[in-house]
mmCIF file of C-alpha atoms in Angstrom:
data_model
loop_
_atom_site.group_PDB
_atom_site.id
_atom_site.type_symbol
_atom_site.label_atom_id
_atom_site.label_comp_id
_atom_site.label_asym_id
_atom_site.label_seq_id
_atom_site.Cartn_x
_atom_site.Cartn_y
_atom_site.Cartn_z
ATOM 1 C CA MET P 1 10.372 -21.832 6.533
ATOM 2 C CA PRO P 2 10.219 -21.350 10.020
ATOM 3 C CA LEU P 3 10.510 -17.399 11.573
ATOM 4 C CA ILE P 4 12.387 -19.334 14.688
ATOM 5 C CA GLU P 5 14.487 -22.012 15.163
ATOM 6 C CA VAL P 6 15.759 -23.444 18.799
ATOM 7 C CA ARG P 7 17.833 -26.345 18.938
ATOM 8 C CA ASN P 8 18.946 -28.538 22.308
ATOM 9 C CA LEU P 9 18.474 -24.602 24.034
ATOM 10 C CA THR P 10 20.364 -24.880 27.464
ATOM 11 C CA LYS P 11 20.411 -21.953 29.421
ATOM 12 C CA LEU P 12 22.577 -23.054 33.036
ATOM 13 C CA PHE P 13 22.733 -20.659 36.536
ATOM 14 C CA GLY P 14 24.638 -20.916 39.121
ATOM 15 C CA GLY P 15 26.552 -23.400 37.473
ATOM 16 C CA ASP P 16 23.879 -26.422 37.830
ATOM 17 C CA VAL P 17 20.860 -25.154 37.532
ATOM 18 C CA ARG P 18 18.934 -25.724 34.630
ATOM 19 C CA ALA P 19 16.696 -22.634 33.867
ATOM 20 C CA VAL P 20 16.082 -23.852 31.060
ATOM 21 C CA ASP P 21 17.136 -27.446 29.874
ATOM 22 C CA ASP P 22 17.468 -28.459 26.351
ATOM 23 C CA VAL P 23 15.136 -26.806 24.770
ATOM 24 C CA SER P 24 14.152 -27.307 20.986
ATOM 25 C CA LEU P 25 10.972 -25.705 18.885
ATOM 26 C CA ASP P 26 9.930 -23.990 15.807
ATOM 27 C CA ILE P 27 7.591 -20.984 15.585
ATOM 28 C CA HIS P 28 6.079 -20.082 12.342
ATOM 29 C CA PRO P 29 5.560 -17.285 10.536
ATOM 30 C CA GLY P 30 2.516 -15.573 12.221
ATOM 31 C CA GLU P 31 1.622 -17.756 14.313
ATOM 32 C CA THR P 32 1.045 -17.796 18.431
ATOM 33 C CA LEU P 33 3.316 -20.804 20.216
ATOM 34 C CA GLY P 34 1.695 -20.714 23.298
ATOM 35 C CA LEU P 35 4.434 -20.938 26.184
ATOM 36 C CA VAL P 36 2.648 -22.286 29.438
ATOM 37 C CA GLY P 37 3.507 -23.461 32.467
ATOM 38 C CA GLU P 38 3.610 -22.220 36.722
ATOM 39 C CA SER P 39 6.129 -20.164 37.532
ATOM 40 C CA GLY P 40 9.669 -20.903 38.137
ATOM 41 C CA SER P 41 9.906 -23.490 34.806
ATOM 42 C CA GLY P 42 12.118 -21.379 32.718
ATOM 43 C CA LYS P 43 9.185 -19.959 30.677
ATOM 44 C CA SER P 44 10.947 -16.396 30.932
ATOM 45 C CA THR P 45 14.314 -17.071 30.416
ATOM 46 C CA LEU P 46 13.037 -19.442 27.421
ATOM 47 C CA GLY P 47 11.767 -16.021 25.593
ATOM 48 C CA ARG P 48 14.188 -14.122 26.359
ATOM 49 C CA LEU P 49 17.197 -16.625 25.453
ATOM 50 C CA ILE P 50 15.475 -16.488 22.049
ATOM 51 C CA LEU P 51 16.042 -12.674 21.843
ATOM 52 C CA ARG P 52 19.114 -12.741 22.775
ATOM 53 C CA LEU P 53 18.952 -10.600 25.914
ATOM 54 C CA ILE P 54 20.336 -13.014 28.179
ATOM 55 C CA GLU P 55 23.372 -15.811 26.579
ATOM 56 C CA PRO P 56 22.037 -19.571 26.080
ATOM 57 C CA THR P 57 24.976 -22.004 28.009
ATOM 58 C CA SER P 58 24.859 -23.937 24.885
ATOM 59 C CA GLY P 59 22.451 -24.574 21.731
ATOM 60 C CA SER P 60 21.382 -22.970 18.757
ATOM 61 C CA ILE P 61 18.465 -19.804 18.070
ATOM 62 C CA ARG P 62 17.567 -19.178 14.084
ATOM 63 C CA PHE P 63 15.789 -15.937 13.008
ATOM 64 C CA GLU P 64 14.919 -16.328 9.242
ATOM 65 C CA GLY P 65 17.272 -18.857 8.786
ATOM 66 C CA ARG P 66 20.325 -16.398 10.931
ATOM 67 C CA ASP P 67 21.712 -17.539 13.578
ATOM 68 C CA LEU P 68 21.894 -15.674 16.094
ATOM 69 C CA ILE P 69 24.171 -16.926 18.388
ATOM 70 C CA SER P 70 26.964 -16.472 17.021
ATOM 71 C CA LEU P 71 25.665 -12.831 15.345
ATOM 72 C CA ARG P 72 28.276 -9.832 16.555
ATOM 73 C CA ARG P 73 26.743 -6.898 18.370
ATOM 74 C CA SER P 74 26.167 -4.226 15.460
ATOM 75 C CA GLU P 75 24.675 -7.024 13.607
ATOM 76 C CA LEU P 76 22.224 -8.194 16.423
ATOM 77 C CA ARG P 77 21.385 -4.117 16.946
ATOM 78 C CA ARG P 78 20.006 -3.999 13.475
ATOM 79 C CA LEU P 79 17.853 -7.665 14.151
ATOM 80 C CA ARG P 80 16.591 -6.424 17.180
ATOM 81 C CA ARG P 81 13.802 -3.926 15.505
ATOM 82 C CA ASP P 82 12.588 -7.335 13.785
ATOM 83 C CA MET P 83 12.204 -9.034 17.613
ATOM 84 C CA GLN P 84 10.652 -6.754 19.998
ATOM 85 C CA ILE P 85 9.002 -8.050 23.418
ATOM 86 C CA ILE P 86 6.109 -6.714 25.676
ATOM 87 C CA PHE P 87 6.985 -7.096 29.365
ATOM 88 C CA GLN P 88 4.779 -8.565 32.817
ATOM 89 C CA ASP P 89 4.593 -5.940 34.886
ATOM 90 C CA PRO P 90 2.922 -2.512 33.105
ATOM 91 C CA PHE P 91 4.269 -1.224 36.385
ATOM 92 C CA ALA P 92 7.676 -1.487 36.236
ATOM 93 C CA SER P 93 8.699 -1.410 32.689
ATOM 94 C CA LEU P 94 7.399 2.269 32.028
ATOM 95 C CA ASP P 95 9.813 4.611 32.763
ATOM 96 C CA PRO P 96 8.659 6.964 35.164
ATOM 97 C CA ARG P 97 10.619 9.657 33.844
ATOM 98 C CA PHE P 98 9.066 9.857 30.946
ATOM 99 C CA ARG P 99 6.140 11.427 28.982
ATOM 100 C CA VAL P 100 4.027 8.798 26.474
ATOM 101 C CA GLU P 101 5.367 10.111 24.010
ATOM 102 C CA ASP P 102 9.626 9.569 24.765
ATOM 103 C CA ILE P 103 8.356 5.696 25.774
ATOM 104 C CA ILE P 104 6.586 5.123 22.430
ATOM 105 C CA ALA P 105 9.045 7.029 20.032
ATOM 106 C CA GLU P 106 12.612 5.913 21.940
ATOM 107 C CA PRO P 107 12.629 2.790 20.069
ATOM 108 C CA LEU P 108 12.422 4.974 16.669
ATOM 109 C CA MET P 109 15.057 7.473 18.190
ATOM 110 C CA ILE P 110 17.885 4.891 18.790
ATOM 111 C CA HIS P 111 16.890 3.043 14.975
ATOM 112 C CA ARG P 112 17.239 6.498 13.217
ATOM 113 C CA GLY P 113 18.408 6.342 9.986
ATOM 114 C CA SER P 114 17.485 2.995 9.901
ATOM 115 C CA ASP P 115 15.186 1.931 7.382
ATOM 116 C CA ALA P 116 12.912 0.848 10.728
ATOM 117 C CA ASP P 117 12.271 5.030 10.106
ATOM 118 C CA ASN P 118 10.893 4.850 6.232
ATOM 119 C CA GLY P 119 6.777 4.291 7.278
ATOM 120 C CA PRO P 120 5.153 3.375 10.655
ATOM 121 C CA VAL P 121 3.367 0.629 11.975
ATOM 122 C CA THR P 122 -0.362 1.769 9.670
ATOM 123 C CA SER P 123 1.354 1.701 6.223
ATOM 124 C CA ARG P 124 4.311 2.203 4.124
ATOM 125 C CA ARG P 125 4.959 5.943 3.589
ATOM 126 C CA PRO P 126 7.533 7.484 3.713
ATOM 127 C CA GLU P 127 9.407 10.622 5.410
ATOM 128 C CA ILE P 128 6.716 10.416 7.905
ATOM 129 C CA SER P 129 7.692 11.838 11.519
ATOM 130 C CA ILE P 130 7.740 10.022 14.424
ATOM 131 C CA SER P 131 5.674 12.631 16.223
ATOM 132 C CA ALA P 132 2.489 11.091 14.166
ATOM 133 C CA ARG P 133 4.304 7.832 13.737
ATOM 134 C CA VAL P 134 3.426 7.974 18.062
ATOM 135 C CA SER P 135 0.244 9.414 17.196
ATOM 136 C CA GLU P 136 -0.263 6.620 15.006
ATOM 137 C CA LEU P 137 0.384 3.825 17.440
ATOM 138 C CA LEU P 138 -1.488 5.236 20.294
ATOM 139 C CA ARG P 139 -4.609 5.025 18.046
ATOM 140 C CA ALA P 140 -3.601 1.498 17.259
ATOM 141 C CA VAL P 141 -3.582 0.576 20.478
ATOM 142 C CA GLY P 142 -6.380 2.595 21.493
ATOM 143 C CA LEU P 143 -5.654 5.590 23.541
ATOM 144 C CA ASP P 144 -6.407 8.686 23.200
ATOM 145 C CA GLU P 145 -4.164 11.507 21.230
ATOM 146 C CA SER P 146 -4.635 13.250 25.005
ATOM 147 C CA ALA P 147 -2.151 10.508 26.129
ATOM 148 C CA ARG P 148 1.361 11.403 24.937
ATOM 149 C CA LYS P 149 1.746 13.795 27.393
ATOM 150 C CA ARG P 150 1.415 12.317 30.584
ATOM 151 C CA TYR P 151 3.850 10.230 32.781
ATOM 152 C CA PRO P 152 3.437 6.744 33.285
ATOM 153 C CA HIS P 153 1.501 7.353 36.911
ATOM 154 C CA GLU P 154 -1.068 8.653 35.432
ATOM 155 C CA PHE P 155 -2.874 5.464 33.504
ATOM 156 C CA SER P 156 -4.590 2.606 34.713
ATOM 157 C CA GLY P 157 -2.306 -0.670 34.513
ATOM 158 C CA GLY P 158 -4.381 -1.879 31.695
ATOM 159 C CA GLN P 159 -3.935 1.567 29.809
ATOM 160 C CA ARG P 160 0.150 1.064 31.386
ATOM 161 C CA GLN P 161 0.056 -2.311 28.793
ATOM 162 C CA ARG P 162 -1.496 -0.868 26.266
ATOM 163 C CA ILE P 163 1.516 2.247 26.038
ATOM 164 C CA GLY P 164 4.104 -1.273 26.673
ATOM 165 C CA ILE P 165 2.644 -2.537 23.741
ATOM 166 C CA ALA P 166 2.578 0.632 21.531
ATOM 167 C CA ARG P 167 6.673 0.912 22.368
ATOM 168 C CA ALA P 168 6.795 -2.668 21.120
ATOM 169 C CA LEU P 169 5.448 -2.226 17.887
ATOM 170 C CA ALA P 170 7.136 1.021 17.401
ATOM 171 C CA LEU P 171 9.516 -0.588 14.225
ATOM 172 C CA ARG P 172 7.182 -2.630 12.885
ATOM 173 C CA PRO P 173 8.597 -6.394 14.694
ATOM 174 C CA LYS P 174 8.002 -9.212 12.899
ATOM 175 C CA PHE P 175 8.147 -11.228 16.610
ATOM 176 C CA ILE P 176 6.745 -9.959 19.619
ATOM 177 C CA VAL P 177 8.276 -12.189 22.944
ATOM 178 C CA CYS P 178 4.273 -11.263 24.943
ATOM 179 C CA ASP P 179 5.586 -12.202 28.109
ATOM 180 C CA GLU P 180 3.003 -13.233 31.038
ATOM 181 C CA PRO P 181 1.258 -9.216 29.386
ATOM 182 C CA VAL P 182 -1.833 -10.216 31.279
ATOM 183 C CA SER P 183 -0.660 -11.529 34.735
ATOM 184 C CA ALA P 184 -0.897 -8.637 36.408
ATOM 185 C CA LEU P 185 -4.322 -6.860 35.327
ATOM 186 C CA ASP P 186 -7.079 -8.406 36.818
ATOM 187 C CA VAL P 187 -9.574 -10.106 34.314
ATOM 188 C CA SER P 188 -11.923 -8.089 32.897
ATOM 189 C CA VAL P 189 -8.449 -5.759 32.046
ATOM 190 C CA GLY P 190 -6.390 -9.267 31.338
ATOM 191 C CA ALA P 191 -9.541 -10.342 28.580
ATOM 192 C CA GLN P 192 -9.154 -6.502 26.629
ATOM 193 C CA ILE P 193 -5.011 -7.169 26.394
ATOM 194 C CA VAL P 194 -5.527 -9.928 24.499
ATOM 195 C CA ASN P 195 -8.586 -9.601 22.720
ATOM 196 C CA LEU P 196 -6.362 -6.219 21.050
ATOM 197 C CA LEU P 197 -3.187 -8.269 21.206
ATOM 198 C CA ALA P 198 -4.897 -10.678 18.691
ATOM 199 C CA GLN P 199 -6.252 -7.479 16.953
ATOM 200 C CA LEU P 200 -2.675 -6.669 16.302
ATOM 201 C CA GLN P 201 -1.664 -10.174 14.986
ATOM 202 C CA ARG P 202 -4.211 -9.701 12.476
ATOM 203 C CA ASP P 203 -3.914 -6.596 10.933
ATOM 204 C CA PHE P 204 0.249 -6.735 11.235
ATOM 205 C CA GLY P 205 0.548 -10.522 10.531
ATOM 206 C CA LEU P 206 2.580 -10.813 13.548
ATOM 207 C CA THR P 207 4.498 -13.735 15.146
ATOM 208 C CA TYR P 208 3.859 -14.274 19.092
ATOM 209 C CA LEU P 209 5.510 -16.736 21.395
ATOM 210 C CA PHE P 210 2.700 -16.037 24.344
ATOM 211 C CA ILE P 211 4.024 -16.675 27.417
ATOM 212 C CA SER P 212 1.701 -17.697 30.362
ATOM 213 C CA HIS P 213 0.877 -19.389 33.651
ATOM 214 C CA SER P 214 -2.878 -19.858 32.248
ATOM 215 C CA MET P 215 -3.923 -22.227 30.086
ATOM 216 C CA PRO P 216 -6.956 -20.656 29.615
ATOM 217 C CA VAL P 217 -5.546 -17.243 28.104
ATOM 218 C CA VAL P 218 -3.840 -19.047 26.159
ATOM 219 C CA ARG P 219 -6.288 -21.336 24.549
ATOM 220 C CA TYR P 220 -7.398 -19.105 22.953
ATOM 221 C CA LEU P 221 -5.265 -16.690 21.720
ATOM 222 C CA SER P 222 -2.131 -19.887 20.389
ATOM 223 C CA THR P 223 -2.129 -21.243 17.241
ATOM 224 C CA ARG P 224 -0.333 -24.150 19.117
ATOM 225 C CA ILE P 225 1.266 -24.669 22.880
ATOM 226 C CA ALA P 226 4.108 -25.676 23.687
ATOM 227 C CA VAL P 227 4.007 -27.466 27.735
ATOM 228 C CA MET P 228 7.548 -26.147 30.000
ATOM 229 C CA TYR P 229 7.913 -28.109 32.966
ATOM 230 C CA ARG P 230 11.020 -27.395 34.924
ATOM 231 C CA GLY P 231 13.192 -26.264 32.033
ATOM 232 C CA LYS P 232 11.942 -28.364 29.515
ATOM 233 C CA ILE P 233 8.930 -28.768 26.827
ATOM 234 C CA VAL P 234 7.143 -31.609 27.885
ATOM 235 C CA GLU P 235 4.825 -31.580 25.449
ATOM 236 C CA LEU P 236 3.902 -29.451 22.197
ATOM 237 C CA GLY P 237 1.559 -29.673 19.852
ATOM 238 C CA ALA P 238 -1.850 -27.734 18.128
ATOM 239 C CA THR P 239 -3.253 -26.056 20.866
ATOM 240 C CA GLU P 240 -7.060 -28.097 20.663
ATOM 241 C CA GLN P 241 -5.113 -31.121 19.977
ATOM 242 C CA ILE P 242 -3.567 -30.508 23.772
ATOM 243 C CA VAL P 243 -5.730 -28.662 26.375
ATOM 244 C CA GLU P 244 -8.779 -32.265 25.126
ATOM 245 C CA ARG P 245 -6.306 -34.864 24.495
ATOM 246 C CA PRO P 246 -3.483 -33.948 26.712
ATOM 247 C CA SER P 247 -0.953 -36.740 27.279
ATOM 248 C CA HIS P 248 1.603 -35.658 29.593
ATOM 249 C CA GLU P 249 0.269 -35.656 33.112
ATOM 250 C CA TYR P 250 2.048 -32.091 33.605
ATOM 251 C CA THR P 251 -0.360 -30.616 31.065
ATOM 252 C CA ARG P 252 -3.648 -32.393 32.757
ATOM 253 C CA SER P 253 -2.949 -31.194 35.854
ATOM 254 C CA LEU P 254 -2.827 -27.269 34.852
ATOM 255 C CA ILE P 255 -5.984 -27.757 32.742
ATOM 256 C CA GLY P 256 -7.391 -29.373 35.327
ATOM 257 C CA ALA P 257 -6.079 -26.068 37.908
ATOM 258 C CA THR P 258 -6.923 -23.084 36.140
ATOM 259 C CA PRO P 259 -9.989 -21.821 36.014
ATOM 260 C CA GLU P 260 -12.073 -20.984 32.898
ATOM 261 C CA LEU P 261 -11.456 -17.348 31.640
ATOM 262 C CA SER P 262 -14.113 -15.568 29.745
ATOM 263 C CA ILE P 263 -13.131 -13.651 27.093
#
């Protein structure tokens, strides 16, 4: 059974601009579906629609068989523990007024008292404090304990993205939308983040929707690739099939235009 089922999803802006146009796809447990396309193709809008951060114009979204669009606010709030997002810009996505420990602890505080507070991301031990959870999350993303008392402006872009990843992991989600998480970073730092995401997926059994304009990055991380063009999915298939035997002209242009990335 797919973890995510999207059917005929459409989002109109301004009444007639089709940012997402009749998209249907499945995302299976434990896989990475790479969503690739140029800027303005609708990739990020689709990711936010799946999480119901924005509302669709029409269509359906199911998570583990549950219709997300019909859920009441309280039901959706509980389900958000299982669905998180890593944002594109590590400089804008962290509140500069908060220390790192507060940024990572915020989702734990919001969901305090729920079953998300029964153990850390790295185990099922009960009765662990939020402070101890923050320490485990910092270690999981490769940051030192000393980071917890510092502010975002004291870190590099790659370190800030690690903080954002720790925050996304805090509630032990099943599904994470990675919204161009390396596009604001230089190549070497971006490669480290991609490798970290791959390791975390293996360690915690995560499912990703990985959004990018870079075919080499998507090829490295993804189980399958969906190619998006002008709001539509124009090609969808296994990674090697898409990269080695693309059938759509737009896919071929993406592959030809993107320099190879060594990871």
